Amino acid sequence: MSTQEIKNIINQYFDNDLSKAEEVILFTQLSQNEEAREYFKTLNLLRTVTDVTTVDYPDKLDEKIFSKLKTEEKPISAKPKYSKIFAAVSYGLALVLLALSIYFYTESIQYKNKLELTNYQVKKQNEMIQVLFNSLPQAEVRGTLENEIVIKSTMWGVKWKN
């Protein structure tokens, strides 16, 4: 193992992140690597010094600190005169836009209804044309070699000749 890897494992040991099996590997590596052993001793000394020098603060210290703090009061700024006008204009504009949107919405509904009615009428007229077309008698068309076209209709009884 490299010295850097061993140092990372030492850091994990002092953070209490190593399992027992990894601790055995760590101490085996420490017995073989002088630089890592010195690093371990330094961190162990640091840990001991911090444990010894830990001082409990008095309970009233927080109260003293908070009482010494000055609260900054925000200066009360006078609202400009135009802010009320701006608000009134904004509300007025909002009402106008609301009225316009309602108007255009109702207009679009009316156009939709007219379109549906027109579509219905076109369908009915198409059905009527189909009924009339199917009720007409068949026309008889005969061609001759003399370029004479005879159209005979049983409805009117008229013959046309060209």
PDB file of C-alpha atoms in Angstrom:
ATOM      1  CA  MET A   1       0.000   0.000   0.000  1.00  0.00           C
ATOM      2  CA  SER A   2       1.166   3.506  -0.688  1.00  0.00           C
ATOM      3  CA  THR A   3       1.715   5.984   2.116  1.00  0.00           C
ATOM      4  CA  GLN A   4      -1.159   8.138   0.890  1.00  0.00           C
ATOM      5  CA  GLU A   5      -3.586   5.204   1.045  1.00  0.00           C
ATOM      6  CA  ILE A   6      -2.441   4.417   4.570  1.00  0.00           C
ATOM      7  CA  LYS A   7      -2.955   8.070   5.569  1.00  0.00           C
ATOM      8  CA  ASN A   8      -6.508   7.914   4.231  1.00  0.00           C
ATOM      9  CA  ILE A   9      -7.144   4.781   6.291  1.00  0.00           C
ATOM     10  CA  ILE A  10      -5.653   6.544   9.373  1.00  0.00           C
ATOM     11  CA  ASN A  11      -8.058   9.449   8.819  1.00  0.00           C
ATOM     12  CA  GLN A  12     -10.946   6.992   8.646  1.00  0.00           C
ATOM     13  CA  TYR A  13      -9.714   5.404  11.896  1.00  0.00           C
ATOM     14  CA  PHE A  14      -9.796   8.725  13.738  1.00  0.00           C
ATOM     15  CA  ASP A  15     -13.231   9.438  12.250  1.00  0.00           C
ATOM     16  CA  ASN A  16     -14.378   6.043  13.618  1.00  0.00           C
ATOM     17  CA  ASP A  17     -15.228   4.829  10.090  1.00  0.00           C
ATOM     18  CA  LEU A  18     -13.103   1.649  10.082  1.00  0.00           C
ATOM     19  CA  SER A  19     -14.297  -1.855  10.798  1.00  0.00           C
ATOM     20  CA  LYS A  20     -12.297  -4.183  13.085  1.00  0.00           C
ATOM     21  CA  ALA A  21     -10.843  -6.078  10.113  1.00  0.00           C
ATOM     22  CA  GLU A  22      -9.651  -2.846   8.512  1.00  0.00           C
ATOM     23  CA  GLU A  23      -8.097  -1.747  11.829  1.00  0.00           C
ATOM     24  CA  VAL A  24      -6.021  -4.932  11.877  1.00  0.00           C
ATOM     25  CA  ILE A  25      -4.791  -4.144   8.351  1.00  0.00           C
ATOM     26  CA  LEU A  26      -4.040  -0.550   9.412  1.00  0.00           C
ATOM     27  CA  PHE A  27      -1.892  -1.558  12.381  1.00  0.00           C
ATOM     28  CA  THR A  28      -0.065  -4.139  10.272  1.00  0.00           C
ATOM     29  CA  GLN A  29       0.757  -1.423   7.735  1.00  0.00           C
ATOM     30  CA  LEU A  30       1.812   0.979  10.516  1.00  0.00           C
ATOM     31  CA  SER A  31       4.339  -1.545  11.764  1.00  0.00           C
ATOM     32  CA  GLN A  32       5.921  -1.603   8.304  1.00  0.00           C
ATOM     33  CA  ASN A  33       5.747   2.097   7.272  1.00  0.00           C
ATOM     34  CA  GLU A  34       7.678   4.659   9.346  1.00  0.00           C
ATOM     35  CA  GLU A  35       6.141   7.761   7.701  1.00  0.00           C
ATOM     36  CA  ALA A  36       2.610   6.486   8.250  1.00  0.00           C
ATOM     37  CA  ARG A  37       3.459   5.676  11.877  1.00  0.00           C
ATOM     38  CA  GLU A  38       4.619   9.286  12.442  1.00  0.00           C
ATOM     39  CA  TYR A  39       1.417  10.590  10.847  1.00  0.00           C
ATOM     40  CA  PHE A  40      -0.636   8.323  13.164  1.00  0.00           C
ATOM     41  CA  LYS A  41       1.268   9.595  16.230  1.00  0.00           C
ATOM     42  CA  THR A  42       0.677  13.216  15.186  1.00  0.00           C
ATOM     43  CA  LEU A  43      -3.075  12.710  14.727  1.00  0.00           C
ATOM     44  CA  ASN A  44      -3.300  10.788  17.995  1.00  0.00           C
ATOM     45  CA  LEU A  45      -1.541  13.635  19.826  1.00  0.00           C
ATOM     46  CA  LEU A  46      -3.887  16.159  18.190  1.00  0.00           C
ATOM     47  CA  ARG A  47      -6.909  14.133  19.264  1.00  0.00           C
ATOM     48  CA  THR A  48      -5.632  13.914  22.852  1.00  0.00           C
ATOM     49  CA  VAL A  49      -4.937  17.644  23.060  1.00  0.00           C
ATOM     50  CA  THR A  50      -8.387  18.542  21.737  1.00  0.00           C
ATOM     51  CA  ASP A  51     -10.059  16.159  24.194  1.00  0.00           C
ATOM     52  CA  VAL A  52      -8.164  17.701  27.133  1.00  0.00           C
ATOM     53  CA  THR A  53      -8.719  21.317  26.144  1.00  0.00           C
ATOM     54  CA  THR A  54     -12.451  21.057  25.588  1.00  0.00           C
ATOM     55  CA  VAL A  55     -14.086  23.613  27.871  1.00  0.00           C
ATOM     56  CA  ASP A  56     -17.778  23.798  28.651  1.00  0.00           C
ATOM     57  CA  TYR A  57     -19.195  27.237  28.245  1.00  0.00           C
ATOM     58  CA  PRO A  58     -21.366  28.687  30.996  1.00  0.00           C
ATOM     59  CA  ASP A  59     -25.110  28.564  30.430  1.00  0.00           C
ATOM     60  CA  LYS A  60     -25.527  32.316  30.671  1.00  0.00           C
ATOM     61  CA  LEU A  61     -22.926  33.001  27.997  1.00  0.00           C
ATOM     62  CA  ASP A  62     -25.523  32.733  25.244  1.00  0.00           C
ATOM     63  CA  GLU A  63     -27.763  35.208  27.016  1.00  0.00           C
ATOM     64  CA  LYS A  64     -24.879  37.660  27.443  1.00  0.00           C
ATOM     65  CA  ILE A  65     -23.945  37.403  23.789  1.00  0.00           C
ATOM     66  CA  PHE A  66     -27.520  37.944  22.626  1.00  0.00           C
ATOM     67  CA  SER A  67     -28.004  40.883  24.970  1.00  0.00           C
ATOM     68  CA  LYS A  68     -24.844  42.553  23.649  1.00  0.00           C
ATOM     69  CA  LEU A  69     -25.946  42.230  20.077  1.00  0.00           C
ATOM     70  CA  LYS A  70     -27.550  45.326  18.744  1.00  0.00           C
ATOM     71  CA  THR A  71     -30.535  44.804  16.583  1.00  0.00           C
ATOM     72  CA  GLU A  72     -30.527  47.009  13.581  1.00  0.00           C
ATOM     73  CA  GLU A  73     -33.789  48.723  13.032  1.00  0.00           C
ATOM     74  CA  LYS A  74     -34.713  49.180   9.462  1.00  0.00           C
ATOM     75  CA  PRO A  75     -35.385  52.784   8.679  1.00  0.00           C
ATOM     76  CA  ILE A  76     -39.001  53.348   7.884  1.00  0.00           C
ATOM     77  CA  SER A  77     -39.050  54.552   4.366  1.00  0.00           C
ATOM     78  CA  ALA A  78     -41.872  56.765   3.332  1.00  0.00           C
ATOM     79  CA  LYS A  79     -43.717  55.283   0.422  1.00  0.00           C
ATOM     80  CA  PRO A  80     -43.591  57.473  -2.606  1.00  0.00           C
ATOM     81  CA  LYS A  81     -46.818  59.115  -3.622  1.00  0.00           C
ATOM     82  CA  TYR A  82     -46.819  57.457  -6.994  1.00  0.00           C
ATOM     83  CA  SER A  83     -46.950  53.931  -5.511  1.00  0.00           C
ATOM     84  CA  LYS A  84     -50.682  54.290  -4.770  1.00  0.00           C
ATOM     85  CA  ILE A  85     -51.272  55.605  -8.257  1.00  0.00           C
ATOM     86  CA  PHE A  86     -49.257  52.753  -9.703  1.00  0.00           C
ATOM     87  CA  ALA A  87     -51.318  50.234  -7.729  1.00  0.00           C
ATOM     88  CA  ALA A  88     -54.586  51.820  -8.855  1.00  0.00           C
ATOM     89  CA  VAL A  89     -53.489  51.840 -12.499  1.00  0.00           C
ATOM     90  CA  SER A  90     -52.386  48.209 -12.201  1.00  0.00           C
ATOM     91  CA  TYR A  91     -55.734  47.147 -10.760  1.00  0.00           C
ATOM     92  CA  GLY A  92     -57.583  49.102 -13.420  1.00  0.00           C
ATOM     93  CA  LEU A  93     -55.518  47.548 -16.181  1.00  0.00           C
ATOM     94  CA  ALA A  94     -56.103  44.108 -14.696  1.00  0.00           C
ATOM     95  CA  LEU A  95     -59.863  44.693 -14.683  1.00  0.00           C
ATOM     96  CA  VAL A  96     -59.807  45.891 -18.301  1.00  0.00           C
ATOM     97  CA  LEU A  97     -57.824  42.828 -19.358  1.00  0.00           C
ATOM     98  CA  LEU A  98     -60.216  40.588 -17.442  1.00  0.00           C
ATOM     99  CA  ALA A  99     -63.208  42.180 -19.153  1.00  0.00           C
ATOM    100  CA  LEU A 100     -61.578  41.839 -22.568  1.00  0.00           C
ATOM    101  CA  SER A 101     -60.720  38.200 -21.980  1.00  0.00           C
ATOM    102  CA  ILE A 102     -64.318  37.450 -20.922  1.00  0.00           C
ATOM    103  CA  TYR A 103     -65.638  39.280 -23.996  1.00  0.00           C
ATOM    104  CA  PHE A 104     -63.348  37.418 -26.390  1.00  0.00           C
ATOM    105  CA  TYR A 105     -64.147  34.122 -24.702  1.00  0.00           C
ATOM    106  CA  THR A 106     -67.894  34.612 -25.177  1.00  0.00           C
ATOM    107  CA  GLU A 107     -67.327  35.697 -28.778  1.00  0.00           C
ATOM    108  CA  SER A 108     -65.306  32.560 -29.447  1.00  0.00           C
ATOM    109  CA  ILE A 109     -68.118  30.445 -27.977  1.00  0.00           C
ATOM    110  CA  GLN A 110     -70.615  32.172 -30.284  1.00  0.00           C
ATOM    111  CA  TYR A 111     -68.391  31.560 -33.306  1.00  0.00           C
ATOM    112  CA  LYS A 112     -68.020  27.938 -32.277  1.00  0.00           C
ATOM    113  CA  ASN A 113     -71.808  27.569 -32.066  1.00  0.00           C
ATOM    114  CA  LYS A 114     -72.254  29.211 -35.477  1.00  0.00           C
ATOM    115  CA  LEU A 115     -69.614  26.915 -36.960  1.00  0.00           C
ATOM    116  CA  GLU A 116     -71.312  23.846 -35.514  1.00  0.00           C
ATOM    117  CA  LEU A 117     -74.690  25.015 -36.860  1.00  0.00           C
ATOM    118  CA  THR A 118     -73.229  25.646 -40.306  1.00  0.00           C
ATOM    119  CA  ASN A 119     -71.525  22.263 -40.255  1.00  0.00           C
ATOM    120  CA  TYR A 120     -74.835  20.630 -39.329  1.00  0.00           C
ATOM    121  CA  GLN A 121     -76.644  22.460 -42.149  1.00  0.00           C
ATOM    122  CA  VAL A 122     -74.007  21.430 -44.686  1.00  0.00           C
ATOM    123  CA  LYS A 123     -74.346  17.802 -43.619  1.00  0.00           C
ATOM    124  CA  LYS A 124     -78.144  17.967 -43.944  1.00  0.00           C
ATOM    125  CA  GLN A 125     -77.893  19.612 -47.372  1.00  0.00           C
ATOM    126  CA  ASN A 126     -75.404  16.960 -48.472  1.00  0.00           C
ATOM    127  CA  GLU A 127     -77.801  14.231 -47.331  1.00  0.00           C
ATOM    128  CA  MET A 128     -80.668  15.955 -49.209  1.00  0.00           C
ATOM    129  CA  ILE A 129     -78.586  16.160 -52.382  1.00  0.00           C
ATOM    130  CA  GLN A 130     -77.748  12.469 -52.077  1.00  0.00           C
ATOM    131  CA  VAL A 131     -81.448  11.611 -51.634  1.00  0.00           C
ATOM    132  CA  LEU A 132     -82.434  13.730 -54.656  1.00  0.00           C
ATOM    133  CA  PHE A 133     -79.603  12.335 -56.725  1.00  0.00           C
ATOM    134  CA  ASN A 134     -80.622   8.770 -55.913  1.00  0.00           C
ATOM    135  CA  SER A 135     -84.320   9.485 -56.638  1.00  0.00           C
ATOM    136  CA  LEU A 136     -83.687  10.689 -60.210  1.00  0.00           C
ATOM    137  CA  PRO A 137     -84.338   8.095 -62.925  1.00  0.00           C
ATOM    138  CA  GLN A 138     -81.400   6.761 -64.802  1.00  0.00           C
ATOM    139  CA  ALA A 139     -80.414   8.436 -68.038  1.00  0.00           C
ATOM    140  CA  GLU A 140     -79.658   6.355 -71.099  1.00  0.00           C
ATOM    141  CA  VAL A 141     -76.712   7.379 -73.213  1.00  0.00           C
ATOM    142  CA  ARG A 142     -75.991   5.713 -76.559  1.00  0.00           C
ATOM    143  CA  GLY A 143     -73.224   6.485 -78.922  1.00  0.00           C
ATOM    144  CA  THR A 144     -73.185   5.802 -82.664  1.00  0.00           C
ATOM    145  CA  LEU A 145     -70.478   5.686 -85.237  1.00  0.00           C
ATOM    146  CA  GLU A 146     -71.898   8.767 -86.893  1.00  0.00           C
ATOM    147  CA  ASN A 147     -70.853  10.861 -83.929  1.00  0.00           C
ATOM    148  CA  GLU A 148     -74.441  11.186 -82.919  1.00  0.00           C
ATOM    149  CA  ILE A 149     -75.093  11.256 -79.221  1.00  0.00           C
ATOM    150  CA  VAL A 150     -78.554  10.430 -78.059  1.00  0.00           C
ATOM    151  CA  ILE A 151     -79.541  11.147 -74.504  1.00  0.00           C
ATOM    152  CA  LYS A 152     -82.854   9.775 -73.464  1.00  0.00           C
ATOM    153  CA  SER A 153     -84.379  10.723 -70.148  1.00  0.00           C
ATOM    154  CA  THR A 154     -87.395   8.944 -68.890  1.00  0.00           C
ATOM    155  CA  MET A 155     -88.192  11.833 -66.649  1.00  0.00           C
ATOM    156  CA  TRP A 156     -88.923  14.489 -69.258  1.00  0.00           C
ATOM    157  CA  GLY A 157     -89.160  12.400 -72.319  1.00  0.00           C
ATOM    158  CA  VAL A 158     -86.783  14.666 -74.292  1.00  0.00           C
ATOM    159  CA  LYS A 159     -84.216  13.520 -76.847  1.00  0.00           C
ATOM    160  CA  TRP A 160     -81.299  15.635 -77.835  1.00  0.00           C
ATOM    161  CA  LYS A 161     -79.262  15.138 -80.913  1.00  0.00           C
ATOM    162  CA  ASN A 162     -75.965  16.666 -81.967  1.00  0.00           C
TER     163      ASN A 162
END
